[in-house]
Amino acid sequence: MSILIDKNTKIITQGITGATGLFHAQGCRDYCNTQMVGGVTPGKGGGEIDGFPIFDTVEEAVEKTGANVSVIYVPPIGSADAIMEAVDAGLDLVICITEGVPVLDMVKVKKYMEGKKTRLIGPNCPGVITPGQCKIGIMPGYIHKPGPVGVVSRSGTLTYEAVWQLTSRDIGQTTCVGIGGDPVNGTSHLDTLRMFEEDPDTKAVIMIGEIGGDAEEKAAEFVRDHMTKPVAAFIAGATAPPGKRMGHAGAIISGGKGDAASKKAFLRECGISVADSPAEMAEALLKIWKP
Amino acid sequence: MNIHEYQAKAILRNFGVPVPEGHVVYNSNSARDWAKRLGDGPWAVKAQIHAGGRGKGGGVKIAKTPDEVKQFTRDMIGMTLVTHQTGPEGKLVKRVLVESGCNIADEFYVSFLVDRATSKVTLMASAEGGMDIEEVAANTPEKIFFEAIDPTVGMTAFQARKVAFKLGFAPAQVKQAVPLLKNLYTAFVEADCSLLEINPLVLTADGQLLCLDAKLNFDDNALFRHLRIRDLRDYDEEDMMEIEASQYDLSYIALDGNIGCMVNGAGLAMATMDIIQHYGASPANFLDVGGGATIERVTEAFKIILSDEKVEGILVNIFGGIMKCDVIATGVVEAAKQVGVKVPLVVRLEGTNVDLGKQILAESGLDIVSADGMADAAEKIVKAVKG
């Protein structure tokens, strides 16, 4: 078991004829035979690229391939439209990798998605991987290993760091979810923790947060009130000055809210094992859980 | 991206929002001329820098005669204005806004921003105008009113009325507030703002609502569809090194410490700064070289880090995913040779082709300390710098 994706997941790539889209579609196909069943590029339907059939619309791609998930590499100017097209086609899950999507486009997308069944991960995220079964996104597959720990994070390379700390200690992962660094995104830390709590194979969770907003605090309340599984966490940005954007649009301390110290303190109050150093994320989990 | 107050007011005026008549000037003679053209005094003379709290630092003056306008402008242009938002180094004033003054009967606060929790644009308003809203939020949060706005229908009249009545407006002002708030929302959305703040929104002695100050911040990700707004970027207001870095797609922010950092990925870059502090030193910068770092970009990153005289050591922390460690190692070696790194350099590589990467570093003949893991890397650089 796992969350969101597994070996039966069938994926189409929106923006497959772009260099990035094709490169990662190939990379995902090479990982444990992930079922990358085709791609969408409007105007190039009927063609083929490196064995991937191309379709003009998501609707057609779904009809012909039976895909239930889409991954988006479409540039920012068309990302919101691409997400809505995937939602309209009734996919279960849409993962938007694209960085730089305007925030107000995402506000419209979120409204459009109300009442629809599709779940969105991202934008501005590395993607989702269920080790040994299915990789969707830009993460390096080989650092992962199947096992019992769920990982959720806003950041890409910091997630790799956490995963690597686990894998080096011979601890595998159920699913690793990169929810993205933007202020308005599809799936929150809280949503992901809920899924990990319901997944019988996930025995423990590492949650990686950042300064800015209060998404980590909301997730921590869920851990305190409803979660039966141990959770460890790290919050990046203890040294970030207020009012400065640290790369991610979401990672900004404003109005005295969202700083690392208060986040860490609150997470600890909620029973989460918080690592003070990013080198100790796996250690923080092992303090409260034995594999 | 931020713009100046006078530019924000010009944009708002185009959306039908009431703002005072005024003009930006670059010298004192021109200031006096514009004061006369604007009609009778008094006039407000306002230093234009990208920071709030200007009044307390002497950046906002009320002039009674055109000669006073000239005098105040002369005082302001060329002065270094220090406010609680500029930092102790302050900002050099190069432009001044001369505006018609007004008689203020009451002051209010109005802003729009994107609320992450609801994923909606939210109107925030308070009768405590002219004050720092963060203070109001901390001390009397019940005095701030919120309205989340549905993106499909936009700001509705009833929402504007609700807020206007809560602010204590008389019926005549509620009537003015409805189009004013609706127009502010339209401006926010049409210009892809990340923040639109009117503080204060004033009620004049003759019963008119007027936006006496205006602050607009824009979503950098949306500037591709707002070329005119993008042209308003004032490079004088930004850190030289940050501008230089952005030309090479490097995300760089200068900080106060003495250990320069070069990292791939924003989250890992923040975490690297944190671990330096964890081991008792301070980072000199945030620097994300991104996912597709080339030798050229790594070289530029080194140049930028080393141009900061405070830097006494450099920590390179790369988790290669798509980016291969041997490519990064070659870049680091090339860059170090070109730039001539004279401070301790600790490199931590992990990920794809890590062994090859470490071998390249070891065989380079350069004085590069290799580290295993983030903790080891941080310990080594802190030790090297502190001695």
XYZ file of C-alpha atoms in Angstrom:
678
model
C 0.000 0.000 0.000
C 0.930 3.640 -0.332
C -0.887 6.901 -0.848
C -1.900 8.671 -4.078
C 0.020 6.494 -6.557
C 1.145 2.872 -6.997
C 2.135 0.377 -9.696
C -1.337 0.502 -11.271
C -1.287 4.273 -11.791
C -1.426 5.357 -15.440
C 0.043 8.750 -16.175
C -0.106 11.228 -19.022
C 2.324 14.126 -19.348
C 0.931 17.559 -20.253
C 3.663 19.367 -22.139
C 5.334 16.140 -23.318
C 7.001 17.681 -26.369
C 8.873 20.276 -24.318
C 12.454 19.346 -23.389
C 11.668 19.186 -19.661
C 8.438 17.230 -20.103
C 10.020 14.606 -22.344
C 13.176 14.243 -20.232
C 11.199 13.532 -17.084
C 8.598 11.349 -18.826
C 11.512 9.141 -19.911
C 13.060 9.243 -16.443
C 9.788 8.182 -14.814
C 9.217 5.382 -17.351
C 12.702 4.093 -16.553
C 11.881 3.946 -12.843
C 10.292 0.550 -12.066
C 8.347 0.676 -15.341
C 6.104 3.505 -14.189
C 3.174 3.503 -16.605
C 3.773 6.708 -18.549
C 1.057 6.061 -21.133
C 1.223 9.186 -23.277
C 1.240 12.919 -23.471
C -0.687 16.011 -24.481
C 0.526 18.846 -26.673
C -2.236 20.774 -28.456
C -1.676 20.673 -32.208
C 0.617 17.641 -32.161
C -2.069 15.018 -31.572
C -1.769 11.779 -33.542
C 2.001 11.878 -33.400
C 4.434 10.039 -31.226
C 7.585 10.982 -29.346
C 10.032 8.360 -28.071
C 7.251 5.800 -27.891
C 4.774 8.095 -26.132
C 1.552 8.676 -28.097
C 0.644 12.395 -28.286
C -2.917 13.729 -28.016
C -4.417 17.177 -28.619
C -6.572 17.239 -25.496
C -6.484 15.653 -22.062
C -10.001 14.319 -22.614
C -8.859 12.373 -25.667
C -5.703 11.141 -23.949
C -7.740 9.786 -21.033
C -10.231 8.113 -23.374
C -7.533 6.391 -25.425
C -5.053 5.450 -22.674
C -7.177 4.990 -19.568
C -4.900 7.363 -17.652
C -6.043 8.401 -14.169
C -3.223 10.822 -13.328
C -1.625 13.736 -15.149
C 1.700 15.460 -14.600
C 2.151 19.030 -15.861
C 5.341 20.663 -17.192
C 3.493 23.350 -19.179
C 5.138 26.823 -18.780
C 3.621 29.237 -16.209
C 1.584 31.159 -18.770
C -0.484 28.028 -19.512
C -0.218 26.066 -16.255
C -3.555 27.099 -14.743
C -5.360 26.220 -17.954
C -3.583 22.865 -18.091
C -4.639 22.050 -14.525
C -8.262 22.957 -15.240
C -8.248 20.846 -18.404
C -7.055 17.842 -16.381
C -9.714 18.486 -13.732
C -12.375 18.740 -16.431
C -11.259 15.386 -17.849
C -12.048 13.816 -14.484
C -8.568 12.627 -13.486
C -8.049 11.445 -9.914
C -4.797 13.301 -9.433
C -2.968 16.162 -11.141
C 0.643 16.954 -10.272
C 1.867 20.358 -11.441
C 5.669 20.572 -11.436
C 5.872 24.027 -13.073
C 7.545 26.769 -11.049
C 6.396 30.391 -11.366
C 2.610 30.094 -11.734
C 0.930 33.449 -10.901
C -0.799 33.295 -7.514
C -4.077 34.753 -8.784
C -4.210 32.036 -11.454
C -4.077 29.495 -8.641
C -6.850 31.355 -6.780
C -9.069 30.816 -9.840
C -7.975 27.193 -10.201
C -8.831 26.442 -6.573
C -12.282 27.922 -7.059
C -12.743 25.927 -10.274
C -11.817 22.719 -8.468
C -14.451 23.112 -5.743
C -16.828 20.160 -5.801
C -14.726 18.257 -8.348
C -13.126 14.928 -7.510
C -9.604 15.702 -8.716
C -6.780 16.234 -6.232
C -4.003 18.673 -7.165
C -0.397 18.443 -5.928
C 1.742 21.550 -6.498
C 2.446 23.732 -8.371
C 6.199 24.362 -7.948
C 6.845 20.892 -6.575
C 9.167 17.921 -7.252
C 6.241 15.489 -7.560
C 5.241 12.243 -5.836
C 7.004 8.894 -5.606
C 5.963 5.520 -4.213
C 9.347 3.774 -4.064
C 9.632 0.558 -6.017
C 6.318 1.171 -7.791
C 5.748 4.546 -9.387
C 7.629 7.840 -9.792
C 5.923 10.991 -11.035
C 8.128 14.067 -11.091
C 11.718 15.208 -11.093
C 13.173 13.524 -7.999
C 16.122 11.105 -8.373
C 14.556 7.655 -8.047
C 17.545 5.743 -6.726
C 17.789 7.543 -3.365
C 14.422 6.034 -2.376
C 13.640 2.612 -0.993
C 10.296 0.897 -0.297
C 9.371 0.872 3.397
C 7.153 2.227 6.166
C 7.824 6.003 6.392
C 5.715 8.690 4.712
C 7.485 11.931 3.783
C 5.777 15.256 3.031
C 7.553 18.496 2.222
C 7.253 21.877 0.516
C 10.786 21.658 -0.814
C 12.541 19.468 -3.399
C 16.184 18.996 -2.458
C 15.424 19.159 1.261
C 13.050 16.214 0.730
C 15.864 14.315 -0.981
C 17.998 15.058 2.079
C 15.368 13.553 4.419
C 14.787 10.543 2.161
C 18.530 9.944 1.917
C 18.896 10.073 5.694
C 16.228 7.360 5.916
C 17.555 5.194 3.085
C 21.142 5.399 4.434
C 19.805 3.984 7.703
C 18.062 1.227 5.731
C 14.616 2.687 6.410
C 12.337 2.848 3.372
C 9.397 5.036 2.448
C 5.748 4.344 1.564
C 5.236 7.525 -0.450
C 7.089 10.853 -0.624
C 4.983 13.868 -1.482
C 6.379 17.262 -2.509
C 3.481 19.678 -2.052
C 5.350 22.692 -3.449
C 6.637 26.043 -2.237
C 3.868 28.366 -3.416
C 1.435 30.198 -1.120
C -1.649 28.796 -2.887
C -1.329 25.110 -3.715
C -3.509 22.067 -4.254
C -2.661 19.827 -1.316
C -1.511 20.869 2.133
C 0.621 19.227 4.795
C -2.621 18.520 6.645
C -4.253 16.763 3.644
C -1.180 14.579 3.230
C -0.987 13.659 6.925
C -4.639 12.580 6.754
C -3.807 10.221 3.895
C -0.761 8.826 5.718
C -2.868 8.257 8.833
C -5.362 6.216 6.774
C -2.709 4.213 4.929
C -2.089 0.939 6.838
C 1.448 0.549 5.484
C 2.637 3.959 6.626
C 3.912 3.521 10.185
C 5.553 6.902 10.762
C 5.887 10.279 9.022
C 8.505 12.962 8.440
C 7.022 16.391 7.722
C 9.302 19.120 6.390
C 8.022 22.661 6.651
C 9.259 26.162 6.022
C 8.785 29.632 7.453
C 5.694 31.550 6.303
C 1.957 30.931 6.654
C 0.439 28.555 9.182
C 0.061 25.312 7.197
C 2.500 23.469 9.474
C 0.581 24.584 12.564
C -2.721 23.313 11.097
C -1.061 19.983 10.333
C 0.320 19.856 13.878
C -3.167 20.309 15.340
C -4.268 17.281 13.334
C -1.318 15.302 14.681
C -2.266 16.285 18.229
C -5.986 15.560 17.870
C -6.279 12.684 15.414
C -3.034 11.064 14.427
C -2.047 7.696 15.901
C 1.306 7.477 14.075
C 4.538 9.131 15.217
C 5.534 12.299 13.329
C 8.925 13.996 13.158
C 9.498 17.385 11.583
C 11.984 20.005 10.513
C 11.184 23.668 9.828
C 13.584 25.413 7.437
C 14.299 29.124 7.695
C 15.328 29.773 11.319
C 17.969 32.203 10.033
C 15.762 33.944 7.449
C 15.152 37.654 8.120
C 11.525 38.933 8.094
C 10.132 40.349 4.847
C 12.661 38.592 2.587
C 11.523 35.965 0.131
C 13.776 32.906 0.450
C 13.374 31.515 -3.037
C 9.931 30.022 -2.483
C 7.114 32.555 -2.797
C 5.582 31.025 0.304
C 8.705 31.220 2.423
C 8.368 34.706 3.812
C 7.850 35.921 7.344
C 5.366 38.781 7.378
C 3.639 40.649 10.142
C 5.696 38.792 12.732
C 3.953 35.544 11.778
C 5.344 32.311 10.437
C 8.849 32.400 11.936
C 10.663 29.135 12.575
C 10.943 29.433 16.359
C 7.196 29.766 16.965
C 6.424 27.014 14.464
C 8.859 24.613 16.121
C 7.512 25.410 19.574
C 3.937 24.783 18.469
C 4.832 21.517 16.722
C 6.547 20.287 19.888
C 3.470 21.180 21.949
C 1.491 18.962 19.594
C 3.728 15.981 20.276
C 5.881 16.137 17.151
C 9.588 15.297 17.405
C 11.220 18.395 15.894
C 14.789 18.269 14.562
C 16.798 21.418 15.322
C 19.272 20.561 12.605
C 18.375 19.441 9.069
C 21.020 16.715 9.437
C 18.898 15.104 12.163
C 15.538 14.583 10.474
C 15.775 10.776 10.479
C 17.252 10.843 14.010
C 14.317 12.919 15.222
C 11.956 10.238 13.945
C 14.007 7.392 15.456
C 13.799 9.089 18.867
C 10.066 8.370 18.956
C 9.741 5.336 16.706
C 11.546 2.058 16.104
C 11.225 0.490 12.637
C 8.236 43.614 -6.945
C 7.601 46.914 -5.191
C 6.943 50.340 -6.704
C 6.908 53.890 -5.354
C 3.885 55.529 -3.790
C 3.417 58.006 -6.663
C 3.443 55.127 -9.161
C 0.936 53.172 -7.099
C -1.343 56.198 -6.933
C -1.144 56.681 -10.708
C -2.225 53.066 -11.226
C -5.075 53.392 -8.728
C -6.235 56.672 -10.313
C -6.618 54.765 -13.607
C -8.987 52.374 -11.836
C -11.144 55.277 -10.619
C -9.832 55.266 -7.053
C -9.770 58.719 -5.381
C -6.185 59.787 -4.645
C -4.776 63.300 -4.003
C -3.532 65.341 -6.964
C 0.244 65.346 -7.060
C 3.439 65.040 -9.031
C 6.828 63.414 -8.592
C 9.869 65.724 -8.740
C 13.640 65.250 -8.767
C 14.710 68.768 -7.712
C 13.492 71.579 -5.505
C 12.737 74.178 -8.208
C 10.483 71.758 -9.967
C 8.834 71.005 -6.604
C 7.932 74.679 -6.129
C 6.571 74.925 -9.689
C 4.383 71.874 -9.230
C 3.091 73.136 -5.900
C 1.871 76.304 -7.619
C 0.273 74.326 -10.433
C -1.559 72.061 -7.993
C -3.422 75.111 -6.627
C -3.709 76.400 -3.081
C -1.750 74.908 -0.208
C -1.046 73.307 2.065
C 0.973 70.635 0.277
C 2.379 67.317 1.372
C 6.036 66.706 0.498
C 6.801 62.980 0.618
C 10.141 61.203 0.117
C 9.771 58.313 -2.330
C 11.561 55.203 -1.108
C 10.398 51.579 -0.982
C 9.818 51.512 2.761
C 7.152 52.487 5.244
C 7.475 54.593 8.378
C 8.757 57.602 6.425
C 6.953 60.194 8.545
C 8.886 59.421 11.726
C 12.235 59.683 9.907
C 11.478 63.137 8.451
C 10.409 61.867 5.032
C 6.935 63.426 5.078
C 6.392 67.176 5.637
C 3.436 69.536 5.323
C 4.316 72.803 3.572
C 2.252 76.004 3.805
C 3.908 77.934 0.963
C 5.522 76.994 -2.380
C 8.842 78.163 -0.953
C 8.442 75.741 1.908
C 7.730 72.978 -0.615
C 11.013 73.909 -2.276
C 12.884 73.957 1.006
C 11.540 70.595 2.213
C 12.280 68.996 -1.156
C 15.830 70.341 -1.038
C 16.223 68.872 2.460
C 14.892 65.484 1.408
C 16.604 64.832 -1.910
C 19.996 63.322 -1.198
C 19.193 62.539 2.412
C 19.502 59.010 3.745
C 16.180 58.162 5.267
C 16.189 55.628 8.084
C 12.894 54.010 9.052
C 12.007 50.803 10.880
C 11.719 49.131 7.471
C 14.963 50.327 5.851
C 17.393 48.869 8.351
C 20.057 51.012 10.043
C 21.801 51.816 6.738
C 18.714 53.681 5.470
C 17.823 54.558 1.908
C 18.945 57.443 -0.272
C 16.071 59.719 -1.351
C 16.138 60.571 -5.054
C 12.517 61.454 -5.778
C 9.888 63.411 -3.909
C 6.126 63.469 -4.319
C 4.459 66.898 -4.030
C 0.739 66.609 -3.333
C -2.269 68.761 -2.530
C -2.936 68.598 1.181
C -6.313 67.969 2.773
C -8.069 68.391 6.099
C -8.316 65.015 7.751
C -11.385 64.265 9.855
C -10.726 60.546 10.341
C -8.300 57.803 9.274
C -8.894 54.148 8.322
C -6.926 51.145 7.128
C -7.769 49.040 4.044
C -5.769 46.312 2.326
C -6.169 43.394 -0.035
C -3.985 40.287 -0.039
C -4.117 36.607 -0.928
C -5.057 34.560 2.118
C -3.337 31.172 1.938
C -5.797 29.534 4.301
C -8.837 30.226 2.084
C -6.950 30.547 -1.236
C -8.919 33.737 -1.835
C -8.211 37.431 -2.137
C -9.205 38.944 1.197
C -10.160 42.491 2.138
C -8.777 43.557 5.489
C -10.048 46.789 7.079
C -9.786 48.622 10.355
C -10.896 51.934 11.832
C -7.413 52.211 13.369
C -5.996 54.014 10.334
C -2.515 55.483 10.175
C -1.213 52.919 12.633
C 1.036 49.964 11.980
C -1.498 47.217 11.194
C 0.771 44.585 12.726
C 0.439 46.419 16.030
C -3.345 46.509 15.711
C -3.364 42.791 14.879
C -1.231 42.012 17.927
C -3.022 44.236 20.464
C -6.637 44.571 19.303
C -7.311 41.883 16.676
C -11.073 42.375 17.111
C -10.722 45.780 15.441
C -9.739 44.228 12.101
C -12.484 43.054 9.727
C -12.047 40.494 6.934
C -14.027 39.697 3.798
C -12.943 36.794 1.573
C -13.758 37.517 -2.051
C -15.127 34.941 -4.479
C -12.868 35.037 -7.565
C -15.711 34.277 -9.964
C -18.003 37.178 -8.975
C -15.392 39.520 -7.537
C -15.970 42.052 -4.776
C -19.710 42.466 -4.264
C -21.507 45.642 -3.187
C -22.927 43.997 -0.082
C -19.452 42.984 1.098
C -18.228 46.557 0.608
C -21.259 47.856 2.538
C -20.723 45.359 5.360
C -17.148 46.541 5.828
C -18.066 50.225 5.446
C -20.728 49.980 8.166
C -18.348 48.101 10.453
C -15.834 50.929 9.989
C -18.556 53.275 11.265
C -19.101 55.200 8.024
C -22.164 57.473 7.707
C -24.549 56.560 4.845
C -23.001 59.188 2.544
C -19.557 57.655 2.995
C -20.866 54.098 2.628
C -22.092 55.190 -0.798
C -18.572 56.329 -1.700
C -16.940 53.299 -0.122
C -18.753 50.759 -2.320
C -17.218 51.824 -5.661
C -13.934 52.671 -3.944
C -13.495 49.185 -2.478
C -14.733 47.506 -5.645
C -12.248 49.511 -7.715
C -9.403 48.675 -5.345
C -10.233 44.988 -5.733
C -10.333 45.328 -9.527
C -6.923 47.037 -9.467
C -5.544 44.264 -7.262
C -6.688 41.530 -9.617
C -6.018 43.279 -12.940
C -2.465 44.219 -11.932
C -1.689 40.846 -10.267
C -0.842 42.417 -6.921
C 0.382 40.436 -3.964
C -0.450 43.305 -1.612
C -2.509 46.484 -1.981
C -2.463 48.626 1.138
C -4.138 51.973 1.776
C -2.962 53.364 5.090
C -4.483 55.707 5.739
C -7.735 55.905 3.843
C -8.957 59.296 5.064
C -12.288 61.006 5.493
C -11.721 64.682 4.707
C -13.372 67.533 6.572
C -15.722 67.985 3.612
C -16.871 64.369 3.720
C -14.799 62.799 0.943
C -12.979 59.462 1.117
C -9.425 59.716 -0.183
C -6.494 57.274 -0.383
C -3.764 59.336 1.253
C -1.085 56.670 0.977
C -0.864 53.640 -1.294
C 1.411 50.646 -1.352
C 1.341 48.079 -4.158
C 3.435 44.918 -4.285
C 3.253 42.679 -7.342
C 3.486 38.938 -7.868
C 6.863 38.471 -9.583
C 5.517 35.369 -11.315
C 2.853 37.432 -13.099
C 5.057 40.279 -14.344
C 5.330 38.608 -17.754
C 1.831 39.902 -18.490
C 2.393 43.398 -17.046
C 5.260 44.864 -19.001
C 4.418 48.460 -18.082
C 4.476 47.599 -14.415
C 7.707 45.662 -14.835
C 9.283 48.819 -16.276
C 8.577 50.618 -12.980
C 11.167 48.469 -11.195
C 13.585 50.862 -9.464
C 17.012 49.224 -9.339
C 18.250 51.947 -6.954
C 15.981 50.449 -4.306
C 17.449 46.973 -4.587
C 20.631 45.329 -3.422
C 23.286 45.476 -6.174
C 24.365 41.891 -5.642
C 20.791 40.615 -5.707
C 20.276 42.295 -9.091
C 23.550 40.854 -10.396
C 22.554 37.389 -9.179
C 19.106 37.548 -10.737
C 20.725 38.123 -14.148
C 22.236 34.648 -13.864
C 19.021 33.067 -12.541
C 20.600 32.798 -9.123
C 18.395 33.471 -6.152
C 20.630 35.437 -3.754
C 19.927 37.367 -0.570
C 22.668 39.058 1.435
C 22.744 38.451 5.187
C 24.959 39.583 8.063
C 27.141 36.537 8.783
C 30.586 35.459 7.537
C 29.992 32.040 5.949
C 29.014 32.172 2.287
C 26.671 29.412 1.088
C 26.015 27.920 -2.314
C 23.202 25.374 -2.428
C 20.780 23.855 -4.952
C 17.113 24.262 -4.059
C 15.448 26.907 -1.885
C 14.485 24.583 0.966
C 17.942 23.025 1.219
C 19.488 26.514 0.964
C 17.452 27.694 3.942
C 18.295 24.514 5.839
C 21.997 25.035 5.105
C 21.832 28.534 6.590
C 20.099 27.028 9.613
C 22.707 24.325 10.179
C 25.522 26.898 10.049
C 23.765 28.747 12.844
C 23.171 25.458 14.643
C 26.959 25.000 14.797
C 27.485 28.482 16.197
C 28.242 30.691 13.181
C 26.148 32.862 10.852
C 25.435 32.597 7.110
C 26.546 35.503 4.900
C 23.863 34.814 2.341
C 21.063 32.721 0.937
C 22.026 31.420 -2.497
C 20.083 28.915 -4.574
C 21.912 27.979 -7.797
C 18.787 26.183 -9.011
C 18.432 22.821 -10.671
C 20.265 23.476 -13.922
C 23.486 24.988 -12.655
C 26.205 25.265 -15.309
C 29.898 26.007 -14.855
C 29.164 29.621 -15.754
C 26.462 29.927 -13.110
C 28.580 28.277 -10.439
C 31.417 30.685 -11.316
C 29.103 33.686 -11.059
C 27.773 32.380 -7.758
C 31.333 32.215 -6.397
C 32.065 35.746 -7.625
C 28.947 37.081 -5.941
C 29.638 35.296 -2.657
C 33.260 36.488 -2.620
C 32.376 40.082 -3.452
C 30.936 40.246 0.057
C 33.923 41.302 2.171
C 32.467 39.723 5.287
C 32.833 36.225 3.818
C 35.564 34.249 5.614
C 34.643 30.804 4.361
C 32.351 29.108 1.837
C 30.128 26.080 2.216
C 28.881 24.389 -0.945
C 26.021 21.972 -0.297
C 24.646 20.117 -3.309
C 22.146 17.287 -3.368
C 22.397 16.183 -6.950
C 19.242 14.744 -8.377
C 18.835 15.539 -12.000
C 21.967 17.611 -11.491
C 24.946 15.271 -11.509
C 27.646 15.654 -8.837
C 30.526 15.340 -11.328
C 29.150 18.311 -13.285
C 28.886 20.369 -10.108
C 32.371 19.318 -8.992
C 33.835 20.349 -12.339
C 32.023 23.674 -12.031
C 33.311 24.244 -8.510
C 36.903 23.433 -9.535
C 36.751 25.640 -12.635
C 35.159 28.481 -10.725
C 37.601 28.217 -7.839
C 40.523 28.375 -10.302
C 39.067 31.326 -12.204
C 38.001 33.351 -9.214
C 40.864 32.379 -6.939
C 39.165 31.387 -3.717
C 41.393 32.490 -0.829
C 39.075 31.523 2.020
C 38.388 27.998 3.326
C 36.074 26.057 1.017
C 34.077 23.067 2.222
C 32.106 21.057 -0.326
C 29.463 18.520 0.480
C 28.207 16.496 -2.465
C 25.490 13.875 -2.381
C 23.387 12.205 -5.030
C 23.919 11.157 -8.635
C 27.588 10.337 -9.495
C 28.772 11.421 -6.055
C 31.960 9.304 -6.108
C 33.064 10.737 -9.411
C 32.349 14.219 -8.081
C 34.459 13.671 -4.967
C 37.282 12.289 -7.087
C 37.273 15.419 -9.276
C 37.531 17.603 -6.170
C 40.311 15.492 -4.672
C 42.377 15.479 -7.871
C 41.948 19.191 -8.544
C 45.011 20.157 -6.516
C 42.920 22.867 -4.897
C 42.545 23.281 -1.174
C 38.981 21.963 -1.015
C 37.741 20.218 2.100
C 35.319 17.423 1.280
C 32.510 16.665 3.722
C 30.139 13.751 4.294
C 26.664 14.934 5.122
C 25.332 18.333 6.160
C 26.419 18.139 9.782
C 30.009 17.267 8.889
C 30.087 20.069 6.306
C 28.748 22.684 8.714
C 31.106 21.613 11.498
C 34.112 21.765 9.171
C 33.388 25.221 7.744
C 32.548 26.697 11.149
C 35.774 25.280 12.566
C 37.805 26.541 9.597
C 36.456 30.064 9.992
C 36.599 30.271 13.771
C 39.997 28.575 13.903
